[in-house]
Short mmCIF file of C-alpha atoms and ligand atoms in Angstrom, two decimals:
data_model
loop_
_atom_site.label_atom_id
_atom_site.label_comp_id
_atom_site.label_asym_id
_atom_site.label_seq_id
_atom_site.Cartn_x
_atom_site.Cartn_y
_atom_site.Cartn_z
CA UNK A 1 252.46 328.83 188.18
CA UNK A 2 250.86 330.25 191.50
CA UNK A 3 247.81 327.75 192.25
CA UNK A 4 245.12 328.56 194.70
CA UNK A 5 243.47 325.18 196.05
CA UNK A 6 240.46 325.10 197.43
CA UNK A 7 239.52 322.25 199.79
CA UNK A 8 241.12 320.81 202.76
CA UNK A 9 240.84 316.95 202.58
CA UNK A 10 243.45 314.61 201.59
CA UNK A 11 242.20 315.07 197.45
CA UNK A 12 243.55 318.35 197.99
CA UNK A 13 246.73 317.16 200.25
CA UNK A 14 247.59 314.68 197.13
CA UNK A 15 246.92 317.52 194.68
CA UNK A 16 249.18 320.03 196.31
CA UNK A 17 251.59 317.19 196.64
CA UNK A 18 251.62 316.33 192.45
CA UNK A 19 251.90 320.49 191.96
CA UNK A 20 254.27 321.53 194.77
CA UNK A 21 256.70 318.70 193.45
CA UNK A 22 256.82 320.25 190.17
CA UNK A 23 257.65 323.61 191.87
CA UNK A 24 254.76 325.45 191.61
CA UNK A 25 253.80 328.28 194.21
CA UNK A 26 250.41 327.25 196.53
CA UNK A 27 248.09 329.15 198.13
CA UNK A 28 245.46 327.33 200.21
CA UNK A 29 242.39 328.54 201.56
CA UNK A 30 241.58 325.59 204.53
CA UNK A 31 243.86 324.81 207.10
CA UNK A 32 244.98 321.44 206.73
CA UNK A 33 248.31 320.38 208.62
CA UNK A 34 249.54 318.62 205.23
CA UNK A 35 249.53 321.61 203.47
CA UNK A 36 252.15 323.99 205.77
CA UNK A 37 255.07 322.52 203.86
CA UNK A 38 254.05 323.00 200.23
CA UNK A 39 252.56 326.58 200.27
CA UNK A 40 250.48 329.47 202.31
CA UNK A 41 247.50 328.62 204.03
CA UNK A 42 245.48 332.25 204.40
CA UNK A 43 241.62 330.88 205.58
CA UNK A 44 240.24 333.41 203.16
CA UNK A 45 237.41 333.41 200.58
CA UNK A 46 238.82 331.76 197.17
CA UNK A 47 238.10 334.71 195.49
CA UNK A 48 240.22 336.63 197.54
CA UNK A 49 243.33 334.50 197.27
CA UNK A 50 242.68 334.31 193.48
CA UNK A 51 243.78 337.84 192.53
CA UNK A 52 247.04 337.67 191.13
CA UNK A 53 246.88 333.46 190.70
CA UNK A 54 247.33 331.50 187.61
CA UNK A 55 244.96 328.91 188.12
CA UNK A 56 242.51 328.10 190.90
CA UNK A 57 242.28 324.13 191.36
CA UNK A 58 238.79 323.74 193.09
CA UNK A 59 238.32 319.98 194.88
CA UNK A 60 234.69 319.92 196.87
CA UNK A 61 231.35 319.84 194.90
CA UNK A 62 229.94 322.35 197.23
CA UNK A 63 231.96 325.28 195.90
CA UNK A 64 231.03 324.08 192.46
CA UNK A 65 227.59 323.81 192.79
CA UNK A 66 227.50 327.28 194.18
CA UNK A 67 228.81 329.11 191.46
CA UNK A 68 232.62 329.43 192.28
CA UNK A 69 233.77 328.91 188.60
CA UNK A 70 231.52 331.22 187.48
CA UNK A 71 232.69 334.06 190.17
CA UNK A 72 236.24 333.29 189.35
CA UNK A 73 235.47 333.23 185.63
CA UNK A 74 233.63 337.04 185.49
CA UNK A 75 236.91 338.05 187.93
CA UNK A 76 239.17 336.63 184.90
CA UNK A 77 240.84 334.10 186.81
CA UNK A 78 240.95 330.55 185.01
CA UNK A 79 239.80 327.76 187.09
CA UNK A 80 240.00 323.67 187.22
CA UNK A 81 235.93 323.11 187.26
CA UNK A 82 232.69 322.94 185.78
CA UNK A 83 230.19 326.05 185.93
CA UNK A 84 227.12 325.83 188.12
CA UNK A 85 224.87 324.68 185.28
CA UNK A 86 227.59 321.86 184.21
CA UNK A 87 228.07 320.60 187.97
CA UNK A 88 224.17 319.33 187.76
CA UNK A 89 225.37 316.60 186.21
CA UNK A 90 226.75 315.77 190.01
CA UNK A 91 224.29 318.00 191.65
CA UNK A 92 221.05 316.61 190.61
CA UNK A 93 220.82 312.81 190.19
CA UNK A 94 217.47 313.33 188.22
CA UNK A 95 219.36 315.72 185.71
CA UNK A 96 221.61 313.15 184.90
CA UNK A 97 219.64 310.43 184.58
CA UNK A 98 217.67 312.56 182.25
CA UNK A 99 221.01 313.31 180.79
CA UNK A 100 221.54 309.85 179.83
CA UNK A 101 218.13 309.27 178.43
CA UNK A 102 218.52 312.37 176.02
CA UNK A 103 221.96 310.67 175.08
CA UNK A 104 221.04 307.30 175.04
CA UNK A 105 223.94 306.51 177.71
CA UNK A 106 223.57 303.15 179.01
CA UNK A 107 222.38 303.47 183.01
CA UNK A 108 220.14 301.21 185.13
CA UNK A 109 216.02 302.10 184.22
CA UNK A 110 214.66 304.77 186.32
CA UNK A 111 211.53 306.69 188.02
CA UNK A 112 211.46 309.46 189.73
CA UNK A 113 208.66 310.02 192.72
CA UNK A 114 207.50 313.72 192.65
CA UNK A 115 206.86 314.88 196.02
CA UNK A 116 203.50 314.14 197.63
CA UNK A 117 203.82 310.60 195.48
CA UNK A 118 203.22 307.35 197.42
CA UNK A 119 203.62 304.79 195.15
CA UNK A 120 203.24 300.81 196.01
CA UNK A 121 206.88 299.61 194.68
CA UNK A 122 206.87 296.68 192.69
CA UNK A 123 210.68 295.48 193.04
CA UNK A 124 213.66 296.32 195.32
CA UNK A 125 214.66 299.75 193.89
CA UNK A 126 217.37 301.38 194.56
CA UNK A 127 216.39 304.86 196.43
CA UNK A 128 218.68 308.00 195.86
CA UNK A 129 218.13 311.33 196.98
CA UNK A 130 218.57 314.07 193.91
CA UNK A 131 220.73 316.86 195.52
CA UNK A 132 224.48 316.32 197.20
CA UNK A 133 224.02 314.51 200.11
CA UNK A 134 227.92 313.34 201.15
CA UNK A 135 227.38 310.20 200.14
CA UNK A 136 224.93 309.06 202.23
CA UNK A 137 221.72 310.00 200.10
CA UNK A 138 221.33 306.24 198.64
CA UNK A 139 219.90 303.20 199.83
CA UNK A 140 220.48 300.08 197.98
CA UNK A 141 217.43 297.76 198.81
CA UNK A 142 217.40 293.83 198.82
CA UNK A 143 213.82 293.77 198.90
CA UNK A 144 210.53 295.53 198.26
CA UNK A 145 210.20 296.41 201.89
CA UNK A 146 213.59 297.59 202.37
CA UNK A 147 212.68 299.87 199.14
CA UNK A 148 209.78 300.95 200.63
CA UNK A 149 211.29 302.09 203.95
CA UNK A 150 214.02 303.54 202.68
CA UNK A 151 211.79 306.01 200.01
CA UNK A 152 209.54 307.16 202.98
CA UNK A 153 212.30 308.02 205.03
CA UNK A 154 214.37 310.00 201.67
CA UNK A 155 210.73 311.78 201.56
CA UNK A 156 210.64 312.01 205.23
CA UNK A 157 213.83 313.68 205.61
CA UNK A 158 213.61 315.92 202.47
CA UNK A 159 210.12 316.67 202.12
CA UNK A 160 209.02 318.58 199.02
CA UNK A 161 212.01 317.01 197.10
CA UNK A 162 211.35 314.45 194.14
CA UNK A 163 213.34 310.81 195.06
CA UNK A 164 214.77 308.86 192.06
CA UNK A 165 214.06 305.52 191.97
CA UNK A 166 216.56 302.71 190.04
CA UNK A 167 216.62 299.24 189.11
CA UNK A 168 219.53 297.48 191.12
CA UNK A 169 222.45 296.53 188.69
CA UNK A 170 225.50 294.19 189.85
CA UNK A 171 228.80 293.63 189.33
CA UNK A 172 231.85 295.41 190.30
CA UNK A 173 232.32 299.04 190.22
CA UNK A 174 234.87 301.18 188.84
CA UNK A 175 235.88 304.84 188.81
CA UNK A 176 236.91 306.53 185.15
CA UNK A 177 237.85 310.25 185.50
CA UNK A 178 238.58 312.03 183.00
CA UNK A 179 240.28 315.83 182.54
CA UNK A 180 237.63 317.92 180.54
CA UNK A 181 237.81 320.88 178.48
CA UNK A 182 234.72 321.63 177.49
CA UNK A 183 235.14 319.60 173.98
CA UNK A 184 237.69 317.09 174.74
CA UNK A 185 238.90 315.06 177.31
CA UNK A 186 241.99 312.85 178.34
CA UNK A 187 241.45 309.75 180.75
CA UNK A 188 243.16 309.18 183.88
CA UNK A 189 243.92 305.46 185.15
CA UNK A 190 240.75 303.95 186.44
CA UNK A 191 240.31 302.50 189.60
CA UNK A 192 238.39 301.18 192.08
CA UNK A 193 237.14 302.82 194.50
CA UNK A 194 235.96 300.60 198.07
CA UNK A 195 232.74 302.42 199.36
CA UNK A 196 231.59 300.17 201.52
CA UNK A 197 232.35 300.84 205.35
CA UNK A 198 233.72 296.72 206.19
CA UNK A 199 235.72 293.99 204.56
CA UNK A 200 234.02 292.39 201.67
CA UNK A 201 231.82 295.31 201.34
CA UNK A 202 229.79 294.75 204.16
CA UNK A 203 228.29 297.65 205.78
CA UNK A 204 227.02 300.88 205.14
CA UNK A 205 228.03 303.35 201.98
CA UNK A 206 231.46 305.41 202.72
CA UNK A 207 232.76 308.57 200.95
CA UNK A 208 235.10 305.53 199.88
CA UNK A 209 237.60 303.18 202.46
CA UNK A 210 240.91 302.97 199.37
CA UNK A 211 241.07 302.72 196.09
CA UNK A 212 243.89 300.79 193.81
CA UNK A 213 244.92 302.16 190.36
CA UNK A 214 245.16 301.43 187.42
CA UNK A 215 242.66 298.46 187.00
CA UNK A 216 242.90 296.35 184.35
CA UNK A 217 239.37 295.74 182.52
CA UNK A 218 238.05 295.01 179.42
CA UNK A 219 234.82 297.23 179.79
CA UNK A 220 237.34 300.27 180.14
CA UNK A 221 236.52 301.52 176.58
CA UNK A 222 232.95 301.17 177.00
CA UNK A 223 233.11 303.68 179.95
CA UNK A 224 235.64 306.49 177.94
CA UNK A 225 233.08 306.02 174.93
CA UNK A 226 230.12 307.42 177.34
CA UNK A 227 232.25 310.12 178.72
CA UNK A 228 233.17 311.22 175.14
CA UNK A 229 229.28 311.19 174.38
CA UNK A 230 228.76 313.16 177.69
CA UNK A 231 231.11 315.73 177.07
CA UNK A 232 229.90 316.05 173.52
CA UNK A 233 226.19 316.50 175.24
CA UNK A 234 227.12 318.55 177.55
CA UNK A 235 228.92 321.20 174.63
CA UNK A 236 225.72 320.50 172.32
CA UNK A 237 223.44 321.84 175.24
CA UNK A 238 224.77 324.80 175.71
CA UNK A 239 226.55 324.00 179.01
CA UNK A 240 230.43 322.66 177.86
CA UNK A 241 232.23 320.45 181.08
CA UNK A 242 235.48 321.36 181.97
CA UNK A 243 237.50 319.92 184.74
CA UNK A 244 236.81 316.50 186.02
CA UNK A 245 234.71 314.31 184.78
CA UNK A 246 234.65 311.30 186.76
CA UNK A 247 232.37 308.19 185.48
CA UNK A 248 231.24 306.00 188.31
CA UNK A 249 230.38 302.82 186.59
CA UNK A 250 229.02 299.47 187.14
CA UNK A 251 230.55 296.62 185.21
CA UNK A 252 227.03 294.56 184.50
CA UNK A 253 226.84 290.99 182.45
CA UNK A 254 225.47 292.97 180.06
CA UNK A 255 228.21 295.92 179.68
CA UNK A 256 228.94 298.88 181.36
CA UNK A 257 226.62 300.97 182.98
CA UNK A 258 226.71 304.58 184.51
CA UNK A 259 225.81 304.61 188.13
CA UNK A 260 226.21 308.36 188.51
CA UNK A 261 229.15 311.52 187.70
CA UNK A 262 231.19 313.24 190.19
CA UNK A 263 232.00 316.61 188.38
CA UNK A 264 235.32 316.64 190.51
CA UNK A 265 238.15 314.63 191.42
CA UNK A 266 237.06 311.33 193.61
CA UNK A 267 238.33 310.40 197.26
CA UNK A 268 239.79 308.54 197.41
CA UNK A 269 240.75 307.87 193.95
CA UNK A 270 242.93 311.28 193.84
CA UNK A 271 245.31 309.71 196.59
CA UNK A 272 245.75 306.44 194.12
CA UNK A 273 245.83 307.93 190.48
CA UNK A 274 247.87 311.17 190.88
CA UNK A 275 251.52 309.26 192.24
CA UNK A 276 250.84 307.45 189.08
CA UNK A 277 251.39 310.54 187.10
CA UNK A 278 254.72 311.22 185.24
CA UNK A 279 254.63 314.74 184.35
CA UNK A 280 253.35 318.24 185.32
CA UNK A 281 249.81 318.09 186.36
CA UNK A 282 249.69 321.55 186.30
CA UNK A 283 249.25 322.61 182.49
CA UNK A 284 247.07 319.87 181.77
CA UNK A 285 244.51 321.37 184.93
CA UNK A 286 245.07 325.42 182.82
CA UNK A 287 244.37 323.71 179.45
CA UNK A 288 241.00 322.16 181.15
CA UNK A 289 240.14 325.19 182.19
CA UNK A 290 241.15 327.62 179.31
CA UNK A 291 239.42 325.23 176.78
CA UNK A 292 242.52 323.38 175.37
CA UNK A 293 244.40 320.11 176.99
CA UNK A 294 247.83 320.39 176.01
CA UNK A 295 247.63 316.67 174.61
CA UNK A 296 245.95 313.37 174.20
CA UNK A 297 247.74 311.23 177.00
CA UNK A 298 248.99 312.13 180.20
CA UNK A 299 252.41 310.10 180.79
CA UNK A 300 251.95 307.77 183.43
CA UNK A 301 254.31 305.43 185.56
CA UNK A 302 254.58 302.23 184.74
CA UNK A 303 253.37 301.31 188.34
CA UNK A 304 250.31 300.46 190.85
CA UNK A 305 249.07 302.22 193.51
CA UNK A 306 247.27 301.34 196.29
CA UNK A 307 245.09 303.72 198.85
CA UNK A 308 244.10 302.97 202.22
CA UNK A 309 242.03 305.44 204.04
CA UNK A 310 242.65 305.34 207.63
CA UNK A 311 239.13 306.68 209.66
CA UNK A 312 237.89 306.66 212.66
CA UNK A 313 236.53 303.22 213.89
CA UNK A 314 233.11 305.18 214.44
CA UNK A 315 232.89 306.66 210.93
CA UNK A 316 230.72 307.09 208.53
CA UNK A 317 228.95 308.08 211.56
CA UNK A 318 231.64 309.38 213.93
CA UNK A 319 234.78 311.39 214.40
CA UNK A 320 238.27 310.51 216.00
CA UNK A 321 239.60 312.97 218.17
CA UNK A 322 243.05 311.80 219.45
CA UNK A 323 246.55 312.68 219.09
CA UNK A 324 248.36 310.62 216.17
CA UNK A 325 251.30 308.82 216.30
CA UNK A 326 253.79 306.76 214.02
CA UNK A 327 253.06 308.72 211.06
CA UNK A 328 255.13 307.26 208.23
CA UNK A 329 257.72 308.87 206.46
CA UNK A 330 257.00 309.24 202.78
CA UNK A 331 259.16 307.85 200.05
CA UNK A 332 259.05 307.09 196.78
CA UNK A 333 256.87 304.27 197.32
CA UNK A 334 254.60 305.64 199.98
CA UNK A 335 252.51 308.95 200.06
CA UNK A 336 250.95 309.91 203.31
CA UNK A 337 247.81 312.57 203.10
CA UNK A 338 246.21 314.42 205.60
CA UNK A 339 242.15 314.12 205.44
CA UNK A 340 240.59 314.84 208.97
CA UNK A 341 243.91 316.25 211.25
CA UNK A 342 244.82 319.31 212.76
CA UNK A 343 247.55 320.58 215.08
CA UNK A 344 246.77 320.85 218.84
CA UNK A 345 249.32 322.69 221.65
CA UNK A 346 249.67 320.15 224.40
CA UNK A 347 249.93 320.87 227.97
CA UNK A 348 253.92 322.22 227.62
CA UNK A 349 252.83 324.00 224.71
CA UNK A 350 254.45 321.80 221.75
CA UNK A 351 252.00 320.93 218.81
CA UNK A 352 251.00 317.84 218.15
CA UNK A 353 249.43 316.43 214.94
CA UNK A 354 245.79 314.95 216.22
CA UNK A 355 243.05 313.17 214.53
CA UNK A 356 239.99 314.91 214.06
CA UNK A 357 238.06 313.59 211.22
CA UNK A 358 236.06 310.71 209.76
CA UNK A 359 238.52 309.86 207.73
CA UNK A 360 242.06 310.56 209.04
CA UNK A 361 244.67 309.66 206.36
CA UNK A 362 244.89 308.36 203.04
CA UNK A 363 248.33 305.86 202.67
CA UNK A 364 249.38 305.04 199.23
CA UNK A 365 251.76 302.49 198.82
CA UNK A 366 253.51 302.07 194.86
CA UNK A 367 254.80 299.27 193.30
CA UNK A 368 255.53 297.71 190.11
CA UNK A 369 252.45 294.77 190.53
CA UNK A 370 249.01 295.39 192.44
CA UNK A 371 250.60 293.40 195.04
CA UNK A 372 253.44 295.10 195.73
CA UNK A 373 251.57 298.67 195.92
CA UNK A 374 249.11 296.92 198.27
CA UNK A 375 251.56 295.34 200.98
CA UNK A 376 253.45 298.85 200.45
CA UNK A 377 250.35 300.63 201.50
CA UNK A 378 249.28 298.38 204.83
CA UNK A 379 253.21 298.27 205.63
CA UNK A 380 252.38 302.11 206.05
CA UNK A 381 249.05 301.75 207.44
CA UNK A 382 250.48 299.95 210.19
CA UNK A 383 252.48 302.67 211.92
CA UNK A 384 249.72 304.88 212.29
CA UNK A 385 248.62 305.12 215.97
CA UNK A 386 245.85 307.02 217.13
CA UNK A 387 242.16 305.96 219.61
CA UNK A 388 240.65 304.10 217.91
CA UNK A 389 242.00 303.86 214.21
CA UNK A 390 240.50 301.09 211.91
CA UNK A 391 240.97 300.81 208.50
CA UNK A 392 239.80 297.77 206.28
CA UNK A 393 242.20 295.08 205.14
CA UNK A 394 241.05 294.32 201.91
CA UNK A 395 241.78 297.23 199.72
CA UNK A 396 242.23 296.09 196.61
CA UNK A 397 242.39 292.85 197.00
CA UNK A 398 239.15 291.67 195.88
CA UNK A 399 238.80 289.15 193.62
CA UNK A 400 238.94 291.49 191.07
CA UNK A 401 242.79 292.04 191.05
P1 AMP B 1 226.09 306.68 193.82
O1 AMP B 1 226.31 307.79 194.82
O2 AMP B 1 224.91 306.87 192.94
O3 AMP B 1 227.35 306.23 193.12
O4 AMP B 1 225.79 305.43 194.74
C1 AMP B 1 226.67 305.03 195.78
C2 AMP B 1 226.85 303.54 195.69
O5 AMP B 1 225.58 302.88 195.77
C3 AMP B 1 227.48 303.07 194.39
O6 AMP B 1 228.87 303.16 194.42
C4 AMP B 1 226.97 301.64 194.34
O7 AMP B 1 227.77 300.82 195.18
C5 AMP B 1 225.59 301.74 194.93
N1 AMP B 1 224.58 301.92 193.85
C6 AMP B 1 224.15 303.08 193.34
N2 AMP B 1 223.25 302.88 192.36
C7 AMP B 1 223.11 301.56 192.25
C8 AMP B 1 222.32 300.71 191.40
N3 AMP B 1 221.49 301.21 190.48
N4 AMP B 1 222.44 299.36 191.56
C9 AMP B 1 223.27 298.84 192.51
N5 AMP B 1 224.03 299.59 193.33
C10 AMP B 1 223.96 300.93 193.21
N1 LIG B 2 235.06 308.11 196.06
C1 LIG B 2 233.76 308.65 195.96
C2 LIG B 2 233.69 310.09 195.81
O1 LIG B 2 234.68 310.78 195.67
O2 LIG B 2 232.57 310.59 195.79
#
């Protein structure tokens, strides 16, 4: 098939990766240094590159939430995505909790402050701001005060928006995605994703610092069961999902709960559950998008996998910006993907690979127990040379695993 991906983090570097393996043509439309080996890179609009393509995979939530499945669908070109109206379920956090009450999918109690509201809060909610905000648009509160603080600044910062307010669950976390086509859906391994910036999840929210797939967990049902009802919603509305669904969930005393949906694939989770795969990606992304998987399982390896995002020391805040060395060579049990690099001429003129990002690199390690996948991974992680690289140390080794 000839594939256009759109997006230029390391999601996209391990989704070309999965494709290109299984010999399909690539067309990219962001430059990222990963991607020169496994197809053409032409900085174009997606809709250009699309003419002619079988499939258009799209990563970001941006380009979904501005229409680009719709653009591609009235140009007749099938793509891996939900339409405009079916990305609110990532692109409004006040739609989808509204989602869930219509549905009666089990999520943590809720308010939401209309703008010009000042309300006196009576417990530590958790404060979220209701449009995309690259993960940094909620504050998880200890106390009242905190609470307080952090919904005048959301309404400070984004005045004339509504604020959602949510009771705090706890308990770990854990990512389900499933592949969507608009009526039924097949489940990827879950994982667990590691948002916070520090060991032992200290520190502020992340895009994510690793992930480990699959995770083993009782409540996993639980979560496919409100996906099924979610897709099932979505079709009975009027607004069928396809592509990604992907389930962030809290893992309460009291069962699972939905935190919130990412109507694409997570990072990054990508960079752990897609070297788990065992077959051609490829027709099971077309069936999403045409409206029929080609199946009910995707075959998997019987393995574990282990990410561990490399960033700057200064993110979420910060960027590196420093020539990279030591890069591991990739083998069967280690994937290396490009996230913030680029190429750079140096003073005689050869290019260099450089760091340029928050976060760098994703390293996946593989291996038959968590274990093995993890020391894999930081064996990896360990070459990697650039100012100021930090990763953290205890990527999936929680006491979860
Ligand atoms: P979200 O973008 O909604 O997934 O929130 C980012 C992170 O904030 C989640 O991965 C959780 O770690 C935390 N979080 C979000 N909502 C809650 C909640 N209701 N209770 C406790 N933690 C939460
Ligand atoms: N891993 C979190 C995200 O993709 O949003």
């Amino acid at each position: 098939m000839k594939i256009v991906v759109v997006g230029g983090g390391a999601r996209e570097h391990a989704l070309a990766s999965v494709l290109s393996a299984c010999g399909h043509e690539l067309l990219f439309t962001h430059e990222n240094p990963g991607f020169f080996s496994l197809g053409t890179v032409r900085p174009v609009a997606p809709e250009v590159l699309a003419a002619g393509a079988d499939l258009v995979v799209v990563g970001p939530e941006g380009p979904l939430a501005d229409g680009l499945v719709d653009r591609l669908a009235t140009l007749g070109v099938p793509a891996f995505g939900p339409t405009r109206t079916a990305a609110a379920l990532e692109c409004s956090k006040i739609f989808c909790k509204r989602f869930c009450h219509r549905h009666a999918i089990p999520t943590a109690d809720f308010i939401v402050v209309e703008p010009g509201d000042t309300p006196v809060l009576d417990r530590p909610w958790v404060v979220k701001l209701d449009g995309l905000a690259a993960g940094k648009g909620v504050w998880v509160s200890s106390t009242i005060e905190q609470a307080q603080e952090a919904l005048a600044a959301a309404q400070a910062t984004h005045p004339g928006q509504p604020v959602l307010l949510e009771d705090r669950l706890y308990g770990p976390e854990l990512s389900v995605l499933a592949l969507c086509d608009g009526e039924d859906l097949v489940v990827l391994p879950p994982a667990r994703d590691h948002k916070r910036r520090f060991n032992l999840d200290q520190g502020p929210n992340t895009g994510g610092m690793g992930a480990i797939a699959p995770v083993e967990t009782s409540d996993l049902a639980a979560c496919v069961a409100i996906l099924r009802t979610t897709v099932a919603g979505m079709a009975a509305e009027g607004t069928p999902f396809r592509g990604a669904l992907y389930g962030g969930f809290m893992l309460t005393p009291a069962g699972a709960r939905l935190l919130e949906y990412n109507v694409r694939f997570g990072d990054p989770e990508t960079q752990a559950i897609l070297p788990l795969l065992a077959e051609d990606l490829a027709p099971w992304l077309l069936g999403a998008a045409t409206g029929r998987l080609p199946g009910s399982n995707v075959k998997l390896l019987d393995a574990y996998a282990c990410a561990v995002v490399i960033a700057a020391a200064t993110y979420p805040e910060g960027r590196a910006s420093s020539q990279i060395y030591g890069l591991p060579a990739e083998s069967d049990n280690l994937r290396v993907y490009q996230g913030g690099t680029t190429l750079r001429a140096d003073s005689r003129g050869h290019i260099r690979l450089w760091a340029s990002g928050g976060r760098v690199l994703t390293i996946t390690g593989l291996g038959a127990d968590p274990g093995l996948a993890r020391r894999r991974a930081y064996q990896g992680a360990a070459e990697v040379r650039f100012l100021d690289a930090d990763w953290r140390t205890d990527i999936g080794a929680g006491p979860w695993s």
